[in-house]
Structures are given as C-alpha cells and as structure tokens.
Amino acid sequence: MDLSGHRVAVVGADRGIPGTVRRLGGSVVEPANADLVVAVDEAGFRRAALAAPETPLLAVTTGDVHYATSVDDAAAAIEAVLTGDRTLVDHPIVGVTVDGERVGRVLLEVTLLTSEPARISEYGVATDGTTLQTFRADAVTVATPAGSAGYARAAGGPVVRPNAGLAVVPVASFTTHADTLVLPGPVTLSVERDDEPVSIVVDGDDRGTVPTHAPIVVRTIDHVTVVSPAPRVD
C-alpha cells in the first residue's frame, strides 16, 4: 500500500489510523485541507458530518454499521477510495424545529421521551398536514438512514437505505396498533398528552422539554457524502 502524496484527516477516536496513514507515506492534516476525511466511530462520524465538509467521509468503526468500514480494513479502504476505487452515497442531514424554533441539525435520530422512567405519553405522527397515527408509548424516534441501525433498530424499526426516507418508530408502545413507518418527510411529531414532561433528544443530546401540542418538524435540509470501497466483483 502507498499513500504518498495523499492528505488524510482523522476525526474522532485515534484507533491507530493516523499512524497507519503516516507509515504508508500519507500526510495527516486538518479536514479543510484533506483529500479524504476518515470519521472514526459514531461520535467522529457525527462531528465530521455536521461540520458540512466538502470532502467525502470514510466512516470507520469497531461496530456493525452498514455504511462503515471496520477498523481492521481501514488501511485498505483508505487506499482504495483515494485511488478512485470507490462508491459515493449521500446521507441526509435533518433539521428539527419545535413550534417553529430551530433545535439543531441531526445526523442520526430525534427522540421524544418522557423525562421520568417507566412513564408513558401520547404522541402524534403527521406528514403533509395529515395525522397518520397517535399512540401511547415510552417514546417515539425518527431516524435517518444512517441512524436507523442504532436505537431505532433496537426498538423494532427497519434499517433504511440512503434516500429511502425517515424511519418513525414507536418505542415500547402501549397499543398493538402503533405502526413503524418509513416516510419521505417532512415528519411532524407532537405530544398529545403528557402525564410527565417530555424531552427532545437529538443525536444523544438532551435539548430540553417540549410543550404539549407543539409541532416538532423533522425535515431533510442537507446531505453528507459518504465514500466506501467499491464492491469487489469476482
């Protein structure tokens, strides 16, 4: 392997990747000056993606994530994508507003959940002004394709392909009639009834409580390009 002349940025945990890049002749630089940004683990991927890079991201992780390369294969993947043997896929970034006020940019998931454990609330899901369902549950989460393999999947949701839509997943629903949905967006959530305060959590960060009946709108506002080695054809 030879990375001579190539500039690589590494965002997130080290995992030995900067040393590997240098050993193979490449330079480790800041993301703004890189030919490739390697985003390591979920935190690194989120930080790199939300910085709106112009350079494609190579996601590397120790876990089983459908859009990422394993740490063990990172060196070969870096060489492959830098030499043009690669595929590019756009992943959506969504914006979230609560009653018209912007909450933030989200790469993975938005979750409404009761602030007190073991308490349930009633949630509504709508799109294009049409209410699709209401249900009582511990929580409801809206996951992007990149986030659909995480908390949403653990709650029974599907893994969604890029550009297929947003997964809306009731969590521990109190009824058997609450459906998991995949919608193109925008998606509007609401708290229809709350016995306890309901918090909004975006990409793992608690952003405070939301008022009853306030529209929580989740819509695609941007994309990040994720690069991976091209599939091998035997």
Coordinates of C-alpha atoms in Angstrom, one line a residue:
M1 CA 0.0 0.0 0.0
D2 CA 1.2 3.5 -0.8
L3 CA -0.5 6.8 0.3
S4 CA 2.4 9.0 -0.8
G5 CA 1.1 12.5 -1.8
H6 CA -2.3 12.0 -0.2
R7 CA -3.6 14.1 2.6
V8 CA -5.9 12.5 5.2
A9 CA -7.8 14.0 8.1
V10 CA -8.9 11.8 11.0
V11 CA -11.9 12.9 13.1
G12 CA -12.8 11.0 16.3
A13 CA -11.0 8.3 18.2
D14 CA -7.4 7.5 17.1
R15 CA -7.7 3.7 16.6
G16 CA -4.1 3.9 15.2
I17 CA -5.3 5.3 11.9
P18 CA -3.1 8.5 11.9
G19 CA 0.0 6.3 12.5
T20 CA -1.1 4.0 9.7
V21 CA -1.5 6.9 7.2
R22 CA 2.0 8.2 8.0
R23 CA 3.6 4.8 7.8
L24 CA 2.1 4.3 4.3
G25 CA 3.6 7.7 3.2
G26 CA 0.5 9.9 3.6
S27 CA 0.1 13.2 5.5
V28 CA -2.3 13.7 8.4
V29 CA -3.9 17.2 8.0
E30 CA -6.9 19.2 9.1
P31 CA -10.3 18.4 7.4
A32 CA -10.3 21.6 5.4
N33 CA -7.0 20.6 3.7
A34 CA -7.7 16.9 3.2
D35 CA -8.3 14.7 0.2
L36 CA -10.2 12.3 2.4
V37 CA -11.8 12.7 5.9
V38 CA -11.8 9.5 7.9
A39 CA -14.5 9.7 10.6
V40 CA -13.9 7.2 13.4
D41 CA -16.8 5.7 15.4
E42 CA -20.2 7.3 15.8
A43 CA -19.0 10.4 17.6
G44 CA -16.4 11.1 15.0
F45 CA -18.8 10.5 12.1
R46 CA -21.4 12.8 13.7
R47 CA -18.9 15.6 14.3
A48 CA -17.4 15.4 10.8
A49 CA -20.7 15.1 9.0
L50 CA -22.4 18.0 10.8
A51 CA -19.4 20.3 10.0
A52 CA -20.7 20.2 6.4
P53 CA -17.5 19.1 4.8
E54 CA -16.9 19.4 1.0
T55 CA -14.7 16.3 1.1
P56 CA -16.4 12.9 1.2
L57 CA -16.2 11.0 4.5
L58 CA -15.0 7.5 5.0
A59 CA -16.7 6.1 8.1
V60 CA -14.7 3.6 10.2
T61 CA -16.0 1.8 13.3
T62 CA -15.4 -1.1 15.5
G63 CA -19.1 -2.0 15.5
D64 CA -21.5 -3.5 12.9
V65 CA -22.7 -0.4 11.0
H66 CA -24.0 -0.8 7.5
Y67 CA -22.4 2.3 6.0
A68 CA -19.0 2.0 7.7
T69 CA -15.7 0.1 7.2
S70 CA -14.2 -1.9 10.0
V71 CA -11.1 -0.6 11.8
D72 CA -9.2 -3.7 10.6
D73 CA -9.9 -2.9 7.0
A74 CA -9.3 0.9 7.3
A75 CA -5.9 1.0 5.6
A76 CA -7.0 -0.9 2.5
A77 CA -10.2 1.2 2.4
I78 CA -8.3 4.4 2.6
E79 CA -6.0 3.4 -0.3
A80 CA -8.9 2.2 -2.4
V81 CA -11.0 5.3 -2.1
L82 CA -8.0 7.6 -2.7
T83 CA -7.1 5.8 -5.9
G84 CA -10.7 6.1 -7.2
D85 CA -11.9 2.5 -6.5
R86 CA -14.9 3.8 -4.6
T87 CA -18.7 4.4 -4.4
L88 CA -20.3 7.6 -3.1
V89 CA -23.6 7.7 -1.3
D90 CA -25.4 10.8 0.0
H91 CA -26.8 10.5 3.5
P92 CA -29.4 13.1 4.7
I93 CA -28.9 15.5 7.5
V94 CA -32.2 16.7 9.0
G95 CA -33.2 19.9 10.7
V96 CA -35.5 19.9 13.7
T97 CA -37.8 22.7 14.9
V98 CA -40.1 22.9 17.9
D99 CA -43.1 25.2 17.4
G100 CA -41.1 27.0 14.7
E101 CA -37.9 27.4 16.8
R102 CA -34.8 25.6 15.4
V103 CA -33.4 22.9 17.7
G104 CA -30.5 21.8 15.5
R105 CA -29.0 19.7 12.7
V106 CA -29.3 16.0 13.2
L107 CA -27.4 13.2 11.5
L108 CA -28.8 10.1 13.2
E109 CA -32.0 10.4 15.2
V110 CA -34.5 12.6 17.0
T111 CA -36.4 11.1 20.0
L112 CA -39.2 12.3 22.2
L113 CA -39.4 10.5 25.6
T114 CA -40.9 11.1 29.0
S115 CA -38.4 12.6 31.4
E116 CA -39.3 10.2 34.1
P117 CA -38.5 6.5 33.6
A118 CA -41.4 4.0 33.2
R119 CA -43.8 6.8 32.3
I120 CA -45.7 6.9 29.0
S121 CA -47.1 9.8 27.0
E122 CA -49.4 10.1 23.9
Y123 CA -47.7 11.0 20.7
G124 CA -48.9 12.0 17.2
V125 CA -47.3 11.5 13.8
A126 CA -48.3 13.5 10.8
T127 CA -47.0 14.4 7.4
D128 CA -48.2 17.0 4.8
G129 CA -50.8 18.1 7.4
T130 CA -52.4 14.7 7.7
T131 CA -52.3 12.9 11.0
L132 CA -51.2 9.3 10.4
Q133 CA -51.5 7.9 13.9
T134 CA -51.5 8.6 17.6
F135 CA -50.3 6.2 20.3
R136 CA -49.3 5.9 23.9
A137 CA -45.7 4.8 24.4
D138 CA -42.5 5.4 26.3
A139 CA -41.0 7.3 23.4
V140 CA -41.0 7.9 19.6
T141 CA -37.9 8.2 17.5
V142 CA -37.3 9.5 14.0
A143 CA -34.1 8.0 12.5
T144 CA -32.3 8.9 9.3
P145 CA -30.9 6.1 7.2
A146 CA -27.5 6.5 8.9
G147 CA -29.2 6.3 12.3
S148 CA -31.7 3.6 11.6
A149 CA -29.2 0.8 12.6
G150 CA -29.0 2.2 16.1
Y151 CA -31.6 3.0 18.7
A152 CA -34.5 2.8 16.2
R153 CA -33.5 -0.7 15.1
A154 CA -33.2 -1.8 18.8
A155 CA -36.8 -0.6 19.2
G156 CA -38.0 -2.8 16.3
G157 CA -37.5 -0.4 13.4
P158 CA -36.1 -1.2 10.0
V159 CA -32.6 -0.4 8.7
V160 CA -33.4 2.2 6.0
R161 CA -31.4 2.5 2.8
P162 CA -30.0 6.0 1.9
N163 CA -32.6 8.2 0.2
A164 CA -35.4 5.8 1.2
G165 CA -36.9 8.1 3.8
L166 CA -37.0 8.6 7.6
A167 CA -38.0 5.7 10.0
V168 CA -40.6 6.7 12.6
V169 CA -40.5 4.1 15.4
P170 CA -42.8 3.9 18.5
V171 CA -40.8 2.8 21.5
A172 CA -42.5 0.4 23.9
S173 CA -45.9 1.3 22.6
F174 CA -48.9 0.7 24.9
T175 CA -51.0 -0.5 22.0
T176 CA -50.6 -3.1 19.3
H177 CA -51.8 -0.7 16.6
A178 CA -48.8 1.7 16.6
D179 CA -47.0 1.2 13.3
T180 CA -43.4 1.7 12.3
L181 CA -43.4 4.0 9.3
V182 CA -40.9 5.0 6.6
L183 CA -41.8 8.4 5.3
P184 CA -40.1 10.8 2.8
G185 CA -40.6 13.7 5.1
P186 CA -41.1 16.2 6.4
V187 CA -42.4 14.4 9.5
T188 CA -44.3 16.2 12.3
L189 CA -44.4 14.8 15.8
S190 CA -46.5 16.1 18.6
V191 CA -47.1 15.3 22.3
E192 CA -50.8 14.9 22.5
R193 CA -50.9 14.2 26.2
D194 CA -48.2 14.1 28.9
D195 CA -48.5 12.9 32.4
E196 CA -44.9 13.9 32.9
P197 CA -42.6 16.3 31.0
V198 CA -41.4 15.1 27.6
S199 CA -37.8 15.7 26.5
I200 CA -36.4 16.0 23.0
V201 CA -33.1 14.3 22.4
V202 CA -31.1 14.8 19.2
D203 CA -28.2 12.6 18.4
G204 CA -28.0 11.7 22.1
D205 CA -28.1 15.3 23.3
D206 CA -31.0 16.3 25.6
R207 CA -32.3 19.7 24.3
G208 CA -34.9 20.2 27.0
T209 CA -38.7 19.6 27.2
V210 CA -41.4 20.2 24.6
P211 CA -44.8 21.7 25.2
T212 CA -48.0 19.7 24.6
H213 CA -49.4 20.0 21.0
A214 CA -46.4 22.0 19.7
P215 CA -45.4 20.7 16.2
I216 CA -41.9 19.1 16.2
V217 CA -41.0 19.1 12.5
V218 CA -38.2 16.9 11.1
R219 CA -37.1 17.6 7.5
T220 CA -34.1 17.0 5.3
I221 CA -32.0 20.1 5.0
D222 CA -28.7 18.9 3.8
H223 CA -26.6 15.8 2.8
V224 CA -23.2 14.4 3.6
T225 CA -21.4 12.3 1.0
V226 CA -20.1 9.0 2.5
V227 CA -17.5 7.1 0.5
S228 CA -16.6 3.4 0.7
P229 CA -14.5 1.0 -1.3
A230 CA -16.3 -0.2 -4.4
P231 CA -17.8 -3.7 -4.0
R232 CA -15.5 -6.4 -5.3
V233 CA -16.7 -8.3 -8.4
D234 CA -15.3 -11.9 -8.6

